[in-house]
Amino acid sequence: MDAIADQVFTDVPQPGEQIDDPSLLTVVLDMSPSGWVAIENQISLNEVMKCLLVFLNAHLSLNNSNLVAFIASSPRGSKFLWPNPHKDYDADRSAPPLVNPGMYRQFRVVDEAVLRELNECFEQDKANPSEHLHHSTLAGALSMALTYTNRILTVDQQITTTTASAISNSTKTTSGESNANTSGTLWGSTNYRSRILVVSANQDDNIRYIPVMNSIFAAQKMKVPIDVVQLGTQDQAFLQQASDATQGVYLRLHDPQGLIQVLATAYFVEPSLRPLIVLPTNTNVNYRASCFITGKQVDIGYVCSVCLCIMSMIPESKQCPACESKFDPEILAQLSKGPVIARKKRKTEA
């Protein structure tokens, strides 16, 4: 038994001092109509929104300084449902409330804003039906989420640190010591942690490959994990790559009715605590690239030596469709002959 226990359980080193830093949670909802129609017998968009609002409220309740953002990705484009600095839903009492007025104010303001903005998106789609129903704008939504994250983590923190430094300098004691804490951090400054949660029901690989890869590289540099909840019967290859490359959590739910339980367990863990917890992993990650011309995944293709654009065929214009670099005619003539097959070596007698 001791031998078995030694193999199963490992000693975890004593973690250092855990700092309860505030966290930013950005939810990106893919509203591609084709995906939600395919799973309408299992779960509706209304039920998914209820689960996501509960998840946002739970995140806000952990720390008074926690922040949330909500981005909707529809065929018309991506839009911030929250925050919206141009509207004050707490002061607007003209429209009937969509949530319980007796709810905690911080929860009520966020829920009311998200639901009203989402209803406006539906009204716009009804008034002007979009012709590109199968076009996904998820890559743009990820870019918006990372841009907002960079603003919170960098720009706003610089303003906070500068303000705290001015206050510290103005409140110096008579002995000449500044009003700073023992850790060396200025009073009033905070270190936000951030993560992105993508909820998608899209069954088609119609996401633009290059913008998604650029978002993945940016998230890696910013150390922002991208978590993915995939609804439906098929996996999204590009979202698998985004989650695996940024050390996020990717799950495809076979039973969407248990969405709130999955959100409260697998996706509720903060990034700072994830090294101490065994999270679900995805071992079958599809790392195939997408053709820039056709948009389909390829196993073997051509790569531009300038911008690394991947193509499944040689363009008729004889130039790269991404950077417009002209290809060498001699190389094109060699490639047109077909792939080179290695000959089998004859066995030599020893």
Coordinates of C-alpha atoms in Angstrom, one line a residue:
M1 CA 0.0 0.0 0.0
D2 CA 2.8 2.4 0.8
A3 CA 4.4 1.8 -2.7
I4 CA 1.0 2.5 -4.4
A5 CA 0.4 5.6 -2.3
D6 CA 3.9 6.9 -3.1
Q7 CA 3.1 6.7 -6.8
V8 CA -0.4 8.2 -6.6
F9 CA 0.1 11.0 -4.1
T10 CA 3.0 13.4 -4.3
D11 CA 4.1 15.9 -1.7
V12 CA 3.2 19.5 -2.7
P13 CA 5.7 22.1 -1.5
Q14 CA 4.4 24.6 1.0
P15 CA 3.1 27.5 -1.0
G16 CA 4.4 31.0 -0.2
E17 CA 2.3 33.8 1.0
Q18 CA -0.8 34.1 -1.1
I19 CA -1.8 37.6 -2.0
D20 CA -5.5 38.2 -2.6
D21 CA -5.1 40.4 -5.6
P22 CA -8.2 41.4 -7.5
S23 CA -9.0 39.6 -10.8
L24 CA -10.5 40.6 -14.1
L25 CA -12.8 38.1 -15.8
T26 CA -13.8 38.7 -19.4
V27 CA -16.5 36.6 -20.9
V28 CA -16.8 36.2 -24.7
L29 CA -20.1 34.8 -26.0
D30 CA -20.1 33.5 -29.6
M31 CA -23.6 34.1 -30.9
S32 CA -23.3 32.4 -34.3
P33 CA -26.9 31.5 -35.1
S34 CA -26.1 28.2 -36.8
G35 CA -24.4 26.8 -33.7
W36 CA -27.3 27.7 -31.3
V37 CA -29.9 26.3 -33.7
A38 CA -28.0 23.0 -33.8
I39 CA -28.3 22.6 -30.0
E40 CA -31.7 24.2 -29.4
N41 CA -33.1 20.9 -28.2
Q42 CA -30.5 20.7 -25.5
I43 CA -30.1 24.2 -24.2
S44 CA -31.2 27.7 -25.2
L45 CA -29.3 30.9 -25.3
N46 CA -31.5 32.3 -22.6
E47 CA -30.5 29.4 -20.2
V48 CA -26.8 30.0 -21.0
M49 CA -27.1 33.6 -20.2
K50 CA -28.6 32.8 -16.8
C51 CA -25.7 30.6 -16.0
L52 CA -23.1 33.2 -17.2
L53 CA -24.7 35.9 -15.1
V54 CA -24.6 33.7 -12.0
F55 CA -20.9 33.0 -12.8
L56 CA -20.2 36.7 -13.1
N57 CA -21.9 37.5 -9.8
A58 CA -20.0 34.8 -8.1
H59 CA -16.7 36.2 -9.4
L60 CA -17.7 39.7 -8.2
S61 CA -18.5 38.4 -4.7
L62 CA -15.0 36.9 -4.1
N63 CA -13.4 40.3 -3.9
N64 CA -14.8 43.8 -3.8
S65 CA -12.2 45.0 -6.3
N66 CA -12.9 42.2 -8.9
L67 CA -13.9 43.4 -12.3
V68 CA -15.9 41.7 -15.1
A69 CA -16.4 42.4 -18.8
F70 CA -18.8 40.8 -21.2
I71 CA -18.4 40.8 -25.0
A72 CA -20.9 39.4 -27.5
S73 CA -19.6 38.1 -30.9
S74 CA -22.4 38.1 -33.5
P75 CA -22.2 37.9 -37.3
R76 CA -22.6 41.7 -37.3
G77 CA -19.5 42.2 -35.2
S78 CA -18.3 42.2 -31.6
K79 CA -19.7 44.5 -29.0
F80 CA -19.1 45.3 -25.3
L81 CA -22.2 44.5 -23.3
W82 CA -20.4 45.5 -20.1
P83 CA -18.8 47.9 -19.3
N84 CA -20.5 50.6 -21.3
P85 CA -19.3 54.1 -20.1
H86 CA -21.9 55.9 -22.3
K87 CA -24.9 54.5 -20.4
D88 CA -25.9 54.5 -16.8
Y89 CA -28.3 51.7 -16.2
D90 CA -28.4 52.3 -12.5
A91 CA -29.9 55.8 -13.0
D92 CA -32.2 54.9 -15.9
R93 CA -35.6 54.0 -14.4
S94 CA -37.7 54.6 -17.5
A95 CA -37.6 51.0 -18.8
P96 CA -39.0 48.1 -16.7
P97 CA -36.2 46.3 -14.8
L98 CA -35.1 42.9 -16.2
V99 CA -33.7 41.6 -12.9
N100 CA -34.9 41.7 -9.3
P101 CA -34.7 45.3 -8.0
G102 CA -33.9 44.1 -4.6
M103 CA -30.7 42.4 -5.8
Y104 CA -27.3 43.5 -4.5
R105 CA -26.5 46.7 -6.3
Q106 CA -23.2 45.6 -7.9
F107 CA -24.9 42.4 -9.3
R108 CA -28.0 44.2 -10.4
V109 CA -26.2 46.9 -12.4
V110 CA -24.0 44.3 -14.3
D111 CA -26.9 42.0 -15.0
E112 CA -29.3 44.7 -16.1
A113 CA -26.7 46.2 -18.5
V114 CA -25.8 42.8 -20.0
L115 CA -29.4 41.9 -20.6
R116 CA -30.5 45.2 -22.1
E117 CA -27.5 45.4 -24.4
L118 CA -28.2 41.8 -25.5
N119 CA -31.8 42.6 -26.2
E120 CA -30.7 45.5 -28.3
C121 CA -28.5 43.2 -30.4
F122 CA -31.5 40.9 -31.0
E123 CA -33.7 43.8 -32.0
Q124 CA -31.1 45.0 -34.5
D125 CA -30.8 41.6 -36.0
K126 CA -34.6 41.4 -36.4
A127 CA -34.8 44.8 -38.0
N128 CA -31.9 44.3 -40.4
P129 CA -31.2 40.6 -41.0
S130 CA -27.6 39.9 -41.7
E131 CA -26.6 38.2 -44.9
H132 CA -23.4 36.7 -43.4
L133 CA -25.1 34.3 -40.9
H134 CA -22.2 31.9 -41.1
H135 CA -19.5 34.5 -40.6
S136 CA -17.7 34.3 -37.2
T137 CA -16.3 37.4 -35.5
L138 CA -14.8 35.6 -32.6
A139 CA -11.2 36.6 -33.5
G140 CA -12.2 40.3 -33.2
A141 CA -13.9 39.6 -29.9
L142 CA -10.6 38.1 -28.6
S143 CA -8.7 41.1 -29.7
M144 CA -11.2 43.4 -27.9
A145 CA -10.9 41.3 -24.8
L146 CA -7.1 41.5 -24.8
T147 CA -7.1 45.2 -25.5
Y148 CA -9.4 45.8 -22.6
T149 CA -7.2 43.6 -20.4
N150 CA -4.1 45.5 -21.4
R151 CA -5.8 48.7 -20.5
I152 CA -6.7 47.4 -17.0
L153 CA -3.3 45.8 -16.4
T154 CA -1.1 48.5 -17.8
V155 CA -2.7 51.9 -18.4
D156 CA -4.9 52.1 -15.4
Q157 CA -2.2 50.6 -13.1
Q158 CA 0.2 53.3 -14.2
I159 CA -2.3 56.0 -13.4
T160 CA -2.9 54.3 -10.0
T161 CA 0.8 54.0 -9.2
T162 CA 1.4 57.6 -10.3
T163 CA -1.4 58.9 -8.1
A164 CA -0.2 56.8 -5.1
S165 CA 3.3 58.1 -5.6
A166 CA 2.1 61.7 -5.5
I167 CA 0.1 61.0 -2.4
S168 CA 3.1 59.3 -0.8
N169 CA 5.4 62.2 -1.6
S170 CA 2.9 64.8 -0.3
T171 CA 2.4 62.9 3.0
K172 CA 6.1 62.4 3.9
T173 CA 6.8 62.4 7.6
T174 CA 9.1 64.9 9.2
S175 CA 11.9 62.3 9.3
G176 CA 11.9 62.1 5.5
E177 CA 10.5 58.6 5.2
S178 CA 7.8 58.0 2.6
N179 CA 4.4 56.5 3.4
A180 CA 5.0 53.1 1.8
N181 CA 4.4 49.7 3.1
T182 CA 7.0 47.2 4.1
S183 CA 6.8 45.2 0.8
G184 CA 7.9 48.2 -1.2
T185 CA 4.6 48.7 -3.0
L186 CA 3.1 52.1 -3.0
W187 CA -0.1 52.6 -1.0
G188 CA -3.2 52.3 -3.2
S189 CA -1.6 50.3 -6.0
T190 CA -3.1 46.8 -7.0
N191 CA -1.9 44.0 -9.2
Y192 CA -4.8 42.7 -11.3
R193 CA -4.9 39.1 -12.7
S194 CA -6.8 38.4 -15.8
R195 CA -8.4 35.5 -17.7
I196 CA -10.8 35.1 -20.6
L197 CA -13.7 32.7 -20.9
V198 CA -15.0 31.9 -24.3
V199 CA -18.5 30.2 -24.6
S200 CA -19.2 29.0 -28.1
A201 CA -21.7 26.7 -29.8
N202 CA -20.3 27.1 -33.3
Q203 CA -19.9 23.8 -35.1
D204 CA -18.0 25.2 -38.2
D205 CA -14.3 26.0 -38.5
N206 CA -15.1 29.5 -40.0
I207 CA -12.8 31.4 -37.6
R208 CA -10.0 33.4 -39.2
Y209 CA -6.8 31.6 -38.4
I210 CA -4.2 34.4 -38.5
P211 CA -6.1 36.8 -36.2
V212 CA -6.7 34.0 -33.7
M213 CA -3.0 33.1 -33.7
N214 CA -2.1 36.8 -33.2
S215 CA -4.5 36.8 -30.2
I216 CA -2.9 33.6 -28.8
F217 CA 0.6 35.1 -29.0
A218 CA -0.6 38.3 -27.3
A219 CA -2.3 36.3 -24.5
Q220 CA 0.9 34.3 -24.0
K221 CA 3.0 37.4 -23.7
M222 CA 0.4 39.0 -21.2
K223 CA 0.1 35.6 -19.4
V224 CA -3.7 35.6 -19.8
P225 CA -5.2 32.1 -19.9
I226 CA -8.0 31.6 -22.4
D227 CA -10.7 29.2 -21.1
V228 CA -13.1 27.6 -23.5
V229 CA -16.6 26.1 -23.0
Q230 CA -17.5 24.3 -26.3
L231 CA -21.2 23.4 -26.6
G232 CA -22.3 20.9 -29.3
T233 CA -21.0 17.7 -30.8
Q234 CA -17.8 19.0 -32.5
D235 CA -14.6 20.5 -31.2
Q236 CA -13.2 23.8 -32.3
A237 CA -9.6 23.3 -33.4
F238 CA -8.5 26.9 -33.1
L239 CA -10.1 27.3 -29.7
Q240 CA -8.3 24.1 -28.6
Q241 CA -5.1 25.7 -29.7
A242 CA -5.8 28.9 -27.9
S243 CA -6.6 27.2 -24.6
D244 CA -3.7 24.8 -24.8
A245 CA -1.1 27.5 -25.7
T246 CA -2.2 29.8 -22.9
Q247 CA -2.6 27.1 -20.3
G248 CA -6.3 27.5 -20.1
V249 CA -9.1 25.0 -19.6
Y250 CA -10.9 23.5 -22.6
L251 CA -14.0 21.4 -22.2
R252 CA -16.7 20.2 -24.7
L253 CA -19.9 19.6 -22.8
H254 CA -21.9 16.6 -23.9
D255 CA -24.7 17.6 -21.6
P256 CA -25.1 21.4 -21.6
Q257 CA -27.8 21.3 -18.9
G258 CA -24.9 21.0 -16.4
L259 CA -23.3 24.2 -17.5
I260 CA -23.6 26.0 -14.2
Q261 CA -21.9 23.1 -12.3
V262 CA -19.0 23.0 -14.8
L263 CA -18.6 26.8 -14.5
A264 CA -18.6 26.6 -10.7
T265 CA -15.9 23.9 -10.6
A266 CA -13.6 23.8 -13.6
Y267 CA -13.7 27.5 -14.5
F268 CA -14.0 29.2 -11.1
V269 CA -10.4 28.6 -10.0
E270 CA -8.3 31.7 -10.2
P271 CA -5.1 31.5 -12.3
S272 CA -2.9 32.0 -9.2
L273 CA -4.4 28.8 -7.6
R274 CA -4.4 26.6 -10.7
P275 CA -0.9 25.2 -10.1
L276 CA -2.1 23.8 -6.8
I277 CA -5.3 22.1 -8.2
V278 CA -5.7 19.3 -10.7
L279 CA -7.7 20.7 -13.6
P280 CA -9.2 18.9 -16.5
T281 CA -6.7 18.6 -19.4
N282 CA -7.3 18.1 -23.1
T283 CA -4.8 15.7 -24.7
N284 CA -6.3 15.6 -28.2
V285 CA -5.4 19.0 -29.4
N286 CA -5.7 19.5 -33.2
Y287 CA -2.8 21.7 -34.2
R288 CA -3.5 21.7 -37.9
A289 CA -3.2 25.1 -39.5
S290 CA -5.8 26.8 -41.8
C291 CA -5.3 27.7 -45.5
F292 CA -5.3 31.5 -46.0
I293 CA -7.1 31.1 -49.3
T294 CA -9.8 28.5 -48.7
G295 CA -10.0 28.8 -44.9
K296 CA -10.0 25.0 -44.5
Q297 CA -7.5 23.0 -42.4
V298 CA -4.6 21.4 -44.2
D299 CA -2.1 18.7 -43.3
I300 CA 0.5 19.5 -46.0
G301 CA 0.7 22.8 -47.7
Y302 CA 2.9 25.7 -48.8
V303 CA 4.4 28.4 -46.5
C304 CA 5.4 31.9 -47.5
S305 CA 9.0 32.5 -46.5
V306 CA 8.3 36.2 -45.7
C307 CA 5.1 36.2 -43.5
L308 CA 4.7 32.4 -42.9
C309 CA 1.3 32.4 -44.6
I310 CA 0.0 28.9 -45.1
M311 CA -1.6 27.9 -48.4
S312 CA -3.1 24.7 -49.6
M313 CA -2.6 25.7 -53.3
I314 CA -0.4 27.9 -55.3
P315 CA -2.2 31.2 -56.0
E316 CA -2.9 32.1 -59.6
S317 CA -1.3 35.5 -59.1
K318 CA 2.0 33.8 -58.1
Q319 CA 2.3 36.0 -55.0
C320 CA 1.5 35.7 -51.4
P321 CA -2.2 36.5 -50.6
A322 CA -1.2 38.0 -47.2
C323 CA 1.9 40.1 -47.8
E324 CA 1.8 40.2 -51.6
S325 CA 5.4 39.0 -52.0
K326 CA 6.2 37.6 -55.4
F327 CA 7.3 34.0 -55.5
D328 CA 10.4 32.8 -57.3
P329 CA 9.4 31.3 -60.7
E330 CA 12.1 28.6 -60.4
I331 CA 10.7 27.4 -57.1
L332 CA 7.2 27.5 -58.4
A333 CA 8.3 25.3 -61.4
Q334 CA 9.8 22.8 -58.9
L335 CA 6.7 22.8 -56.8
S336 CA 4.4 22.2 -59.7
K337 CA 6.1 18.9 -60.5
G338 CA 4.6 17.4 -57.4
P339 CA 5.9 16.3 -54.0
V340 CA 9.3 14.6 -53.8
I341 CA 9.1 11.0 -52.7
A342 CA 12.1 9.5 -51.0
R343 CA 13.3 6.3 -52.6
K344 CA 13.9 3.3 -50.4
K345 CA 17.5 2.5 -49.8
R346 CA 18.7 -0.9 -50.8
K347 CA 19.8 -3.2 -48.0
T348 CA 23.5 -3.8 -48.0
E349 CA 25.0 -7.0 -46.8
A350 CA 27.0 -6.7 -43.7

